[in-house]
Tab-separated table of C-alpha atoms and ligand atoms in Angstrom:
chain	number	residue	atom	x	y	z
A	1	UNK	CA	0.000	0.000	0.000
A	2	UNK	CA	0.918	3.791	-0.982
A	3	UNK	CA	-1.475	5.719	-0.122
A	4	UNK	CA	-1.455	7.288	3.653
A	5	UNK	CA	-4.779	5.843	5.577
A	6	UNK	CA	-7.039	8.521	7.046
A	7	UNK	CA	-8.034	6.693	10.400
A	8	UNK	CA	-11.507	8.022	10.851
A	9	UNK	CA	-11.806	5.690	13.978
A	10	UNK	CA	-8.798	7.534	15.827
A	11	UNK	CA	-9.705	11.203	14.161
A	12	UNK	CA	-12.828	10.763	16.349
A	13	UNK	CA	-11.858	9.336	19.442
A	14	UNK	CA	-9.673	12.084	19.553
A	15	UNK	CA	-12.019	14.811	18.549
A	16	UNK	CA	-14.277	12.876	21.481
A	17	UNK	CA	-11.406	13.561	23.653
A	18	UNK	CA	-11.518	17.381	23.624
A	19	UNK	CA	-15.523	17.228	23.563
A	20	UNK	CA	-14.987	16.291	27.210
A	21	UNK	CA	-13.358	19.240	28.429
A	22	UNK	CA	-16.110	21.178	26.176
A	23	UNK	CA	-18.799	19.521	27.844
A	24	UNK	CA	-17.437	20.342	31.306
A	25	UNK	CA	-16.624	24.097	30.507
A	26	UNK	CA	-20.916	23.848	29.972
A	27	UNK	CA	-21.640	22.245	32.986
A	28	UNK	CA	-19.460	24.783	34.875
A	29	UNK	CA	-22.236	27.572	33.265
A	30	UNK	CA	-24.672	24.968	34.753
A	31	UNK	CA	-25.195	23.413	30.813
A	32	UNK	CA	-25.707	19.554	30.260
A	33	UNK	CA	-25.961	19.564	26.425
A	34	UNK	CA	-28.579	17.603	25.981
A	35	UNK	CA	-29.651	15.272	22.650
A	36	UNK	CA	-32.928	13.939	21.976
A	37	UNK	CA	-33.358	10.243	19.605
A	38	UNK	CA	-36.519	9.447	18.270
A	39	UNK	CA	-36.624	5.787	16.705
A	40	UNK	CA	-39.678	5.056	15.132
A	41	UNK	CA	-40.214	1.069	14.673
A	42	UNK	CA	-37.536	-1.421	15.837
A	43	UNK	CA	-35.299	-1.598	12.268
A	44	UNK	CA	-32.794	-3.350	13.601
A	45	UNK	CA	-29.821	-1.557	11.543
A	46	UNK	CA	-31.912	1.566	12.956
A	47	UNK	CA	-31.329	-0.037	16.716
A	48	UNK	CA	-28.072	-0.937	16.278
A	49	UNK	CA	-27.235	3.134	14.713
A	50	UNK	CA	-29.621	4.931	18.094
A	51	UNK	CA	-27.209	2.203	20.596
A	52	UNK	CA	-24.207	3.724	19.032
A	53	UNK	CA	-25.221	7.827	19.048
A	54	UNK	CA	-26.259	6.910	22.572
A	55	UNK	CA	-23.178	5.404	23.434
A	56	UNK	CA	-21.270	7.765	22.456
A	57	UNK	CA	-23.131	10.722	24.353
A	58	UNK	CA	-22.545	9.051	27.600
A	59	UNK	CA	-18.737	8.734	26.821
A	60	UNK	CA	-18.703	12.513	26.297
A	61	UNK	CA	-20.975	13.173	29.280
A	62	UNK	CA	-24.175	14.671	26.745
A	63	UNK	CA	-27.035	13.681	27.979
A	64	UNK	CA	-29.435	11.685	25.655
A	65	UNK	CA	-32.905	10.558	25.812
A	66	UNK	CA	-33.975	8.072	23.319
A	67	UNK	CA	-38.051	7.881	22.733
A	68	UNK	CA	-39.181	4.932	21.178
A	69	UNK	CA	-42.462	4.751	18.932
A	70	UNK	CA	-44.300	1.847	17.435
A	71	UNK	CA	-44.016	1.346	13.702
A	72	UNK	CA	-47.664	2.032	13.387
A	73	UNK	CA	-47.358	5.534	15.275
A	74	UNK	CA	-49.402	8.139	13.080
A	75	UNK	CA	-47.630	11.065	11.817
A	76	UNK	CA	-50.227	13.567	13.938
A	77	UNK	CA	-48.609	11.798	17.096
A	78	UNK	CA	-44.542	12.112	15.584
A	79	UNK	CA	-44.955	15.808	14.798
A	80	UNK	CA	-46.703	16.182	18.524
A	81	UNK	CA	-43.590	14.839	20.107
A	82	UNK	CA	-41.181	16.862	18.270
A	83	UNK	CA	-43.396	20.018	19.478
A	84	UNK	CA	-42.574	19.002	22.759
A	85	UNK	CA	-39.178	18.488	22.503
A	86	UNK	CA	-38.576	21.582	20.272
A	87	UNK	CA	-39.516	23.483	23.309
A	88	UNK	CA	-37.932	21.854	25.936
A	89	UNK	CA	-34.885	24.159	27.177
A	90	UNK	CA	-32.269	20.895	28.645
A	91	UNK	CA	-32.792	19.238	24.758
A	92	UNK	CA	-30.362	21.086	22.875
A	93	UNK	CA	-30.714	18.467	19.683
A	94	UNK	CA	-33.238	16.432	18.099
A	95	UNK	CA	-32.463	13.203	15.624
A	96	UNK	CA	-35.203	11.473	14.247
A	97	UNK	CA	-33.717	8.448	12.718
A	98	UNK	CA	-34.489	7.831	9.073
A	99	UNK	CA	-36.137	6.245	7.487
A	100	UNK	CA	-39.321	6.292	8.771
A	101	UNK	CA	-42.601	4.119	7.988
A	102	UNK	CA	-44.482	5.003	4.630
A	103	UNK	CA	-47.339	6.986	6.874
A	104	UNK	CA	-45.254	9.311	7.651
A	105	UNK	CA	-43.743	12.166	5.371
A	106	UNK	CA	-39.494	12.281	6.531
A	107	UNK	CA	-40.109	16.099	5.075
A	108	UNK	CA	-42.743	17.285	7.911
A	109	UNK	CA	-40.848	15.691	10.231
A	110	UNK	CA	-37.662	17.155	9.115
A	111	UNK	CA	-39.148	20.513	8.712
A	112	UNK	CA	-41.103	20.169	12.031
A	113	UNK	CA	-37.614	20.347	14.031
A	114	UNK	CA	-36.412	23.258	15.288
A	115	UNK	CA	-34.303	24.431	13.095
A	116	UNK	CA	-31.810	25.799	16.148
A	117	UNK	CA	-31.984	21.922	17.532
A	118	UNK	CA	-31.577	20.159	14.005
A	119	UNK	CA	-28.163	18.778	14.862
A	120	UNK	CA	-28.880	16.541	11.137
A	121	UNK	CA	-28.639	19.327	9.411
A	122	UNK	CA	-31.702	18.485	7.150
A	123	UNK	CA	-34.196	21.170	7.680
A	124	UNK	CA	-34.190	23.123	4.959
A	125	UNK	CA	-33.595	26.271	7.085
A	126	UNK	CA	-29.871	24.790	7.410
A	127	UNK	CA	-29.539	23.617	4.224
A	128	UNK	CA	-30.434	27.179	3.005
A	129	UNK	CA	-27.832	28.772	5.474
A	130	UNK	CA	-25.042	26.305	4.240
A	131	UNK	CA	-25.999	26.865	0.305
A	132	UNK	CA	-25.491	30.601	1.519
A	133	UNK	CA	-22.455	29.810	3.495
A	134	UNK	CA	-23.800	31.074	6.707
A	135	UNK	CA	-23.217	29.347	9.938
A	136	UNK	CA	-25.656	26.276	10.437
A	137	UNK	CA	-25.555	22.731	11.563
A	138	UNK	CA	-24.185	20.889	8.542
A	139	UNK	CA	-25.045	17.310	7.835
A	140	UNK	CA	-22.718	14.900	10.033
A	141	UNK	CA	-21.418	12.777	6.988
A	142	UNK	CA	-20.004	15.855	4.814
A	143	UNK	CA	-18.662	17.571	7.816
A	144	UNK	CA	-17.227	14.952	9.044
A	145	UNK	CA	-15.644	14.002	5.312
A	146	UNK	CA	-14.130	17.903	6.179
A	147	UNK	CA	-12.564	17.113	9.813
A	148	UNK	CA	-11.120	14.292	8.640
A	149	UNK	CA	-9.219	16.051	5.515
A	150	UNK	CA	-8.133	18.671	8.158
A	151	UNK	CA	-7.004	16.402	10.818
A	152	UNK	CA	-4.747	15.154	8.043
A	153	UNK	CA	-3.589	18.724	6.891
A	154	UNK	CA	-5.071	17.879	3.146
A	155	UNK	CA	-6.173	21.496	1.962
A	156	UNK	CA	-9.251	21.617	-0.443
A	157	UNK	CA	-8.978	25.039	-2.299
A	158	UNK	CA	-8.277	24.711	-5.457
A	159	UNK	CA	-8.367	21.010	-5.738
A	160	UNK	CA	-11.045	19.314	-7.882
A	161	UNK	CA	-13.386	17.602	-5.948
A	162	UNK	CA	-15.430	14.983	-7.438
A	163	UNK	CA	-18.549	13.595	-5.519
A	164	UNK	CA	-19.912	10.515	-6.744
A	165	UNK	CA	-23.817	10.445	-5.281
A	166	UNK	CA	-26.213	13.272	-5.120
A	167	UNK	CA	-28.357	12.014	-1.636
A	168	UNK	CA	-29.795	15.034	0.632
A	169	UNK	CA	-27.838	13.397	3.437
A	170	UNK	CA	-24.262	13.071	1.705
A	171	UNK	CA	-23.653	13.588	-1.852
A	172	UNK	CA	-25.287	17.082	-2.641
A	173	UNK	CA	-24.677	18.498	0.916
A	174	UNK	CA	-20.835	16.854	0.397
A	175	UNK	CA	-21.033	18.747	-2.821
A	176	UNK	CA	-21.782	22.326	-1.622
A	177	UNK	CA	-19.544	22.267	1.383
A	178	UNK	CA	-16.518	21.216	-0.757
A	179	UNK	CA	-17.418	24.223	-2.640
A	180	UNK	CA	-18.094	26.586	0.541
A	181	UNK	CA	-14.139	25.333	0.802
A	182	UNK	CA	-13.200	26.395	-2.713
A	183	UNK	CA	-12.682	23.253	-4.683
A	184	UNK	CA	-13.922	22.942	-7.922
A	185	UNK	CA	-17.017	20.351	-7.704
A	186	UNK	CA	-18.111	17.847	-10.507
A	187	UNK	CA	-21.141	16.038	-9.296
A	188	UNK	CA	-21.939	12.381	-10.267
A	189	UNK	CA	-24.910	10.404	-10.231
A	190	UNK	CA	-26.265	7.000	-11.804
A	191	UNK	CA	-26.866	8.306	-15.081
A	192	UNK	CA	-23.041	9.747	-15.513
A	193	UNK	CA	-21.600	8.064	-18.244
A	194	UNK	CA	-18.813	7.231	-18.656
A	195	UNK	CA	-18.340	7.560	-14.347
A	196	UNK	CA	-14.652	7.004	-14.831
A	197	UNK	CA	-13.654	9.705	-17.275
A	198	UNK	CA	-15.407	11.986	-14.388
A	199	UNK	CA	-13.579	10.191	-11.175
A	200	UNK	CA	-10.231	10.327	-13.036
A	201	UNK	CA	-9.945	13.552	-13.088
A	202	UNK	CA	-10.889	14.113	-9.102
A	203	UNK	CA	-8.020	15.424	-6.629
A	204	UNK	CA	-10.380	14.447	-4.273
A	205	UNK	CA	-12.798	11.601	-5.000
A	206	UNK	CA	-15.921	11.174	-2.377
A	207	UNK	CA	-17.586	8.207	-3.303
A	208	UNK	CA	-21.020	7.769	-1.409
A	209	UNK	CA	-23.200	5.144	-3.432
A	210	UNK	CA	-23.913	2.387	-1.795
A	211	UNK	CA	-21.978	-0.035	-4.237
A	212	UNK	CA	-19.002	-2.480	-3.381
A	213	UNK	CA	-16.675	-2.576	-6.039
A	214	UNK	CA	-18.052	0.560	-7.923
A	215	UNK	CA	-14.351	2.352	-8.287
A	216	UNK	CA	-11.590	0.698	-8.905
A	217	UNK	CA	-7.567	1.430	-9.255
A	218	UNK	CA	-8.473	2.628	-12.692
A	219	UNK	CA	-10.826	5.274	-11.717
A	220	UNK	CA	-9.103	6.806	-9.470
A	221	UNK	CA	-5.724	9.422	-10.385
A	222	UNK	CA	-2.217	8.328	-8.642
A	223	UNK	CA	-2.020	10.447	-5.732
A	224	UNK	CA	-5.544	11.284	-5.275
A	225	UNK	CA	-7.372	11.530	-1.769
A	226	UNK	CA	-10.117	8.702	-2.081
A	227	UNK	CA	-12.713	9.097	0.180
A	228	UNK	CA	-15.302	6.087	0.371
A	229	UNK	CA	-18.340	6.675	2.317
A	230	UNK	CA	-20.086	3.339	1.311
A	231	UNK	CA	-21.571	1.066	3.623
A	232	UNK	CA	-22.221	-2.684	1.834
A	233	UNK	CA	-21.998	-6.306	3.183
A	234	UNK	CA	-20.491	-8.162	0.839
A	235	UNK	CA	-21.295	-12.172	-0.112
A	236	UNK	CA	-19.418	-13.181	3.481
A	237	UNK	CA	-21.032	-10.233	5.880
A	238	UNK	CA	-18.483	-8.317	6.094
A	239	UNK	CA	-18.903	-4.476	5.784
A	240	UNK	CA	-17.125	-2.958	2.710
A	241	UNK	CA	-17.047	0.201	1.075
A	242	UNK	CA	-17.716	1.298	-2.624
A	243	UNK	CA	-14.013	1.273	-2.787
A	244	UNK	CA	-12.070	-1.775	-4.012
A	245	UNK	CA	-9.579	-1.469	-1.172
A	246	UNK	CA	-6.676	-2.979	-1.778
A	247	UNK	CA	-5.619	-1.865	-5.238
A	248	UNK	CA	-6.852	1.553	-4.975
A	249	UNK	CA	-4.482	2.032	-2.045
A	250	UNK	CA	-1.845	1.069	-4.109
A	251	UNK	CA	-2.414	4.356	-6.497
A	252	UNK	CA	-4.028	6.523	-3.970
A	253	UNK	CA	-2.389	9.503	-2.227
A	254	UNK	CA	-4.408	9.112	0.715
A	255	UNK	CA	-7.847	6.271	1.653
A	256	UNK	CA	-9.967	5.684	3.887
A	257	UNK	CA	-11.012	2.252	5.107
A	258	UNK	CA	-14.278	0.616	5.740
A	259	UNK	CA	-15.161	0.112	8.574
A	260	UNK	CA	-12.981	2.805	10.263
A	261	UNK	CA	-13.348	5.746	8.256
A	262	UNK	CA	-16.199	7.929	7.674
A	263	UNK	CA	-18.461	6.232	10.078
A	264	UNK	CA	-17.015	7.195	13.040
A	265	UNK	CA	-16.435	11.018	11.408
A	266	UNK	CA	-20.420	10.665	10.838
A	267	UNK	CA	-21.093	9.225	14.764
A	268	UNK	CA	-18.406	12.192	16.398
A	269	UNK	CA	-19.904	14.876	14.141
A	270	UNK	CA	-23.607	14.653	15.635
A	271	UNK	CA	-21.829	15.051	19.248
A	272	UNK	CA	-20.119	18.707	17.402
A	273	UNK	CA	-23.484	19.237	16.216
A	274	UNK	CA	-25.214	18.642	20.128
A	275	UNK	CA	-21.875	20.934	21.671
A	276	UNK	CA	-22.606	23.232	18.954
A	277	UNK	CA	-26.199	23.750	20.255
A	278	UNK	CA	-26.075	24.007	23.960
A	279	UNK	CA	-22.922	26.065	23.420
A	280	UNK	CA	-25.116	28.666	21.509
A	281	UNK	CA	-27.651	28.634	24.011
A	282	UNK	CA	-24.796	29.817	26.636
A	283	UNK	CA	-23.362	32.188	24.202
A	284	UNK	CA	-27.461	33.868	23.749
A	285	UNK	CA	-28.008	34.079	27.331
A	286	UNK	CA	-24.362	35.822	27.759
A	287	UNK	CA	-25.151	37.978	24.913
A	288	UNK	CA	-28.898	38.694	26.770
A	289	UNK	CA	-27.050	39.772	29.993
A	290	UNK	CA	-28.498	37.035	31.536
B	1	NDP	P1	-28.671	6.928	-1.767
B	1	NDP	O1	-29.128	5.581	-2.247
B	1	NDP	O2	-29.653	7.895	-1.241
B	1	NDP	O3	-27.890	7.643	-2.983
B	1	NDP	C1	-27.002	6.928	-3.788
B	1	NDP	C2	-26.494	7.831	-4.880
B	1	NDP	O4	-25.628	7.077	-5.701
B	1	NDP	C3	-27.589	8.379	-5.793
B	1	NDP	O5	-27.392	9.753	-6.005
B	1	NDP	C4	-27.417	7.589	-7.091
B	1	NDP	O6	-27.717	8.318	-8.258
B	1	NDP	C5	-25.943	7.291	-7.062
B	1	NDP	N1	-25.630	6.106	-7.857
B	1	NDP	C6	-26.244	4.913	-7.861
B	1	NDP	N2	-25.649	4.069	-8.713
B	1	NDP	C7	-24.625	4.751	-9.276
B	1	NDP	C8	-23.650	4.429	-10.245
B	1	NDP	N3	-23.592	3.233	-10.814
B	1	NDP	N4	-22.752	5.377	-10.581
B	1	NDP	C9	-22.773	6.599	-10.017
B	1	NDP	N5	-23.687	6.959	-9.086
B	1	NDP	C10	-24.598	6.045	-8.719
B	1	NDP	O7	-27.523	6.632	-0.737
B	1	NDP	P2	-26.893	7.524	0.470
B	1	NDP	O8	-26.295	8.747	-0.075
B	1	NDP	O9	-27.834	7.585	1.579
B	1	NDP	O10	-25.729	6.531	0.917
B	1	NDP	C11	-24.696	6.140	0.030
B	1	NDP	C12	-23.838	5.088	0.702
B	1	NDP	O11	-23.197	5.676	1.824
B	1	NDP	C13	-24.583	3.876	1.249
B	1	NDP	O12	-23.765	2.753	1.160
B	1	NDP	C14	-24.816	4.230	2.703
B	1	NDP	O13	-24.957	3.087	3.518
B	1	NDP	C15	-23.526	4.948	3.003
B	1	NDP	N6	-23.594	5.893	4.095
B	1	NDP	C16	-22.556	5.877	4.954
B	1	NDP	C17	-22.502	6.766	5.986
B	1	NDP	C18	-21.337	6.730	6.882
B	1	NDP	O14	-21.370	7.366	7.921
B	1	NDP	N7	-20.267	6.036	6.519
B	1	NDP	C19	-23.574	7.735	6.215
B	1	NDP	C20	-24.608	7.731	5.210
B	1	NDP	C21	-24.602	6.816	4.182
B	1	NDP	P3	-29.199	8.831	-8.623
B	1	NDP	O15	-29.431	10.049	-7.792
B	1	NDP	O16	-29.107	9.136	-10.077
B	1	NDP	O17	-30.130	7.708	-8.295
């Protein structure tokens, strides 16, 4: 292998690190940042994501309360408990964790959170503010693609960027922050053809698809900074990227590995998103005199 690994899984467990001493600077101002779960159903990927968030809130010290619904809950009684909990002063962030049952819309739920609690980053409010480059909770996959090209001093002005998926949740918010960072984006989807003349040409190549195998040695340019958000099981159970690992590294500049990469960026960037919250809430009541 050539090609530096970007260890997501120690990026984050030191970023949790330094949350500690954030979370008892809040506590001192008489703060618990608080994070609210809402798991509709019992998916049991779903499960197994809400026992990991929660996990790693009590390793910080945030506190989290999870609030479990039956798959059959009507939407009415969804958007009623997000009412609640949008007013409720110790829940500094709400997650409800997709997807949700077909009776329910994931848009009125998404827009029904405050948009000052949506540690996601999916109402559109945010969405807006980051398309505008304002400051607003950004969606924990793409930031935490960002964090982890920092950690490892890779600058993105300038570079091309290419971003192979367009979801709400990774490839078009990916998209816009690597161009609130100056790169120069390219965009692709299932109907870009041919995909490799596009991912060729990428400095930095995010690939978030949902595809094992889907980018090879040959798509990728030597020295480039492959970044593989996939998430696949292949024929034996294990969990692979969209990356073909072991020959990419050997042209890559820089990879990261699945599991180990961007999943734990994803888990430690909802924690940011929770600090990020209550701290604002401190910062508005020192700003109110108060
Ligand atoms: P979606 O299914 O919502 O989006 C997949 C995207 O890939 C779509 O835009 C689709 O294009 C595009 N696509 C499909 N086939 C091809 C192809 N052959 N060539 C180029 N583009 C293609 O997935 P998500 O964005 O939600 O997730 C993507 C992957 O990332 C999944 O494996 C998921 O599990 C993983 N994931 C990992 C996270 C982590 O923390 N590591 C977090 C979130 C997701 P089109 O729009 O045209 O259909």
């Amino acid at each position: 292998m050539t090609a530096r690994l970007i260890d997501g899984k120690a990026i984050a467990a030191a970023k949790r690190l330094t949350m500690k001493t954030r979370v008892s600077r809040l506590k001192s101002e008489g703060v618990v940042p608080g994070l609210a779960v809402v798991l509709v159903g019992a998916n049991p990927a779903s499960m197994s994501y809400v026992k990991g968030k929660i996990r790693d809130c009590k390793e910080v010290g945030i506190y989290s309360e999870l609030i479990r619904l039956p798959e059959s809950v009507p939407e009415k009684e969804l958007l009623e408990k997000i009412n609640v909990l949008n007013v409720r002063d110790e829940i500094h962030g709400i997650l409800v964790q997709l997807p949700l049952p077909d009776q329910i819309s994931e848009q009125k739920v998404i827009q029904a959170i405050n948009p000052d609690k949506d540690v996601d980053g999916f109402h559109p409010v945010n969405l807006g503010k980051m398309m505008t480059n304002q400051e607003c909770f950004v969606p924990c996959t793409p930031a935490g693609i960002i964090e982890m090209l920092k950690a490892v001093n890779i600058s993105i002005a300038g570079k091309h960027a290419v971003i192979v998926g367009r979801s709400h949740i990774v490839g078009k918010p990916a998209s816009q922050l690597f161009l609130n960072y100056n790169a120069t984006v390219t965009i692709c989807h299932s109907k870009t053809t041919p995909l490799s003349d596009y991912t060729r040409q990428a400095d930095i190549l995010v690939v978030a698809v949902g595809r094992a195998g889907l980018i090879g040695a040959e798509d990728v340019k030597t020295g480039a900074v492959v970044i593989d958000v996939g998430m696949n099981r292949n024929g034996k159970g294990k969990l692979v990227g969209d990356v073909v690992f072991k020959e990419t590294s050997e042209k890559a500049g820089f990879i990261t590995p699945v599991p180990g990469g961007v999943g734990p960026m994803t888990r430690v960037m909802l924690l940011e998103n929770t600090l990020k919250a209550a701290e604002r809430k401190v910062r508005d009541r020192h700003d109110d005199g108060k």
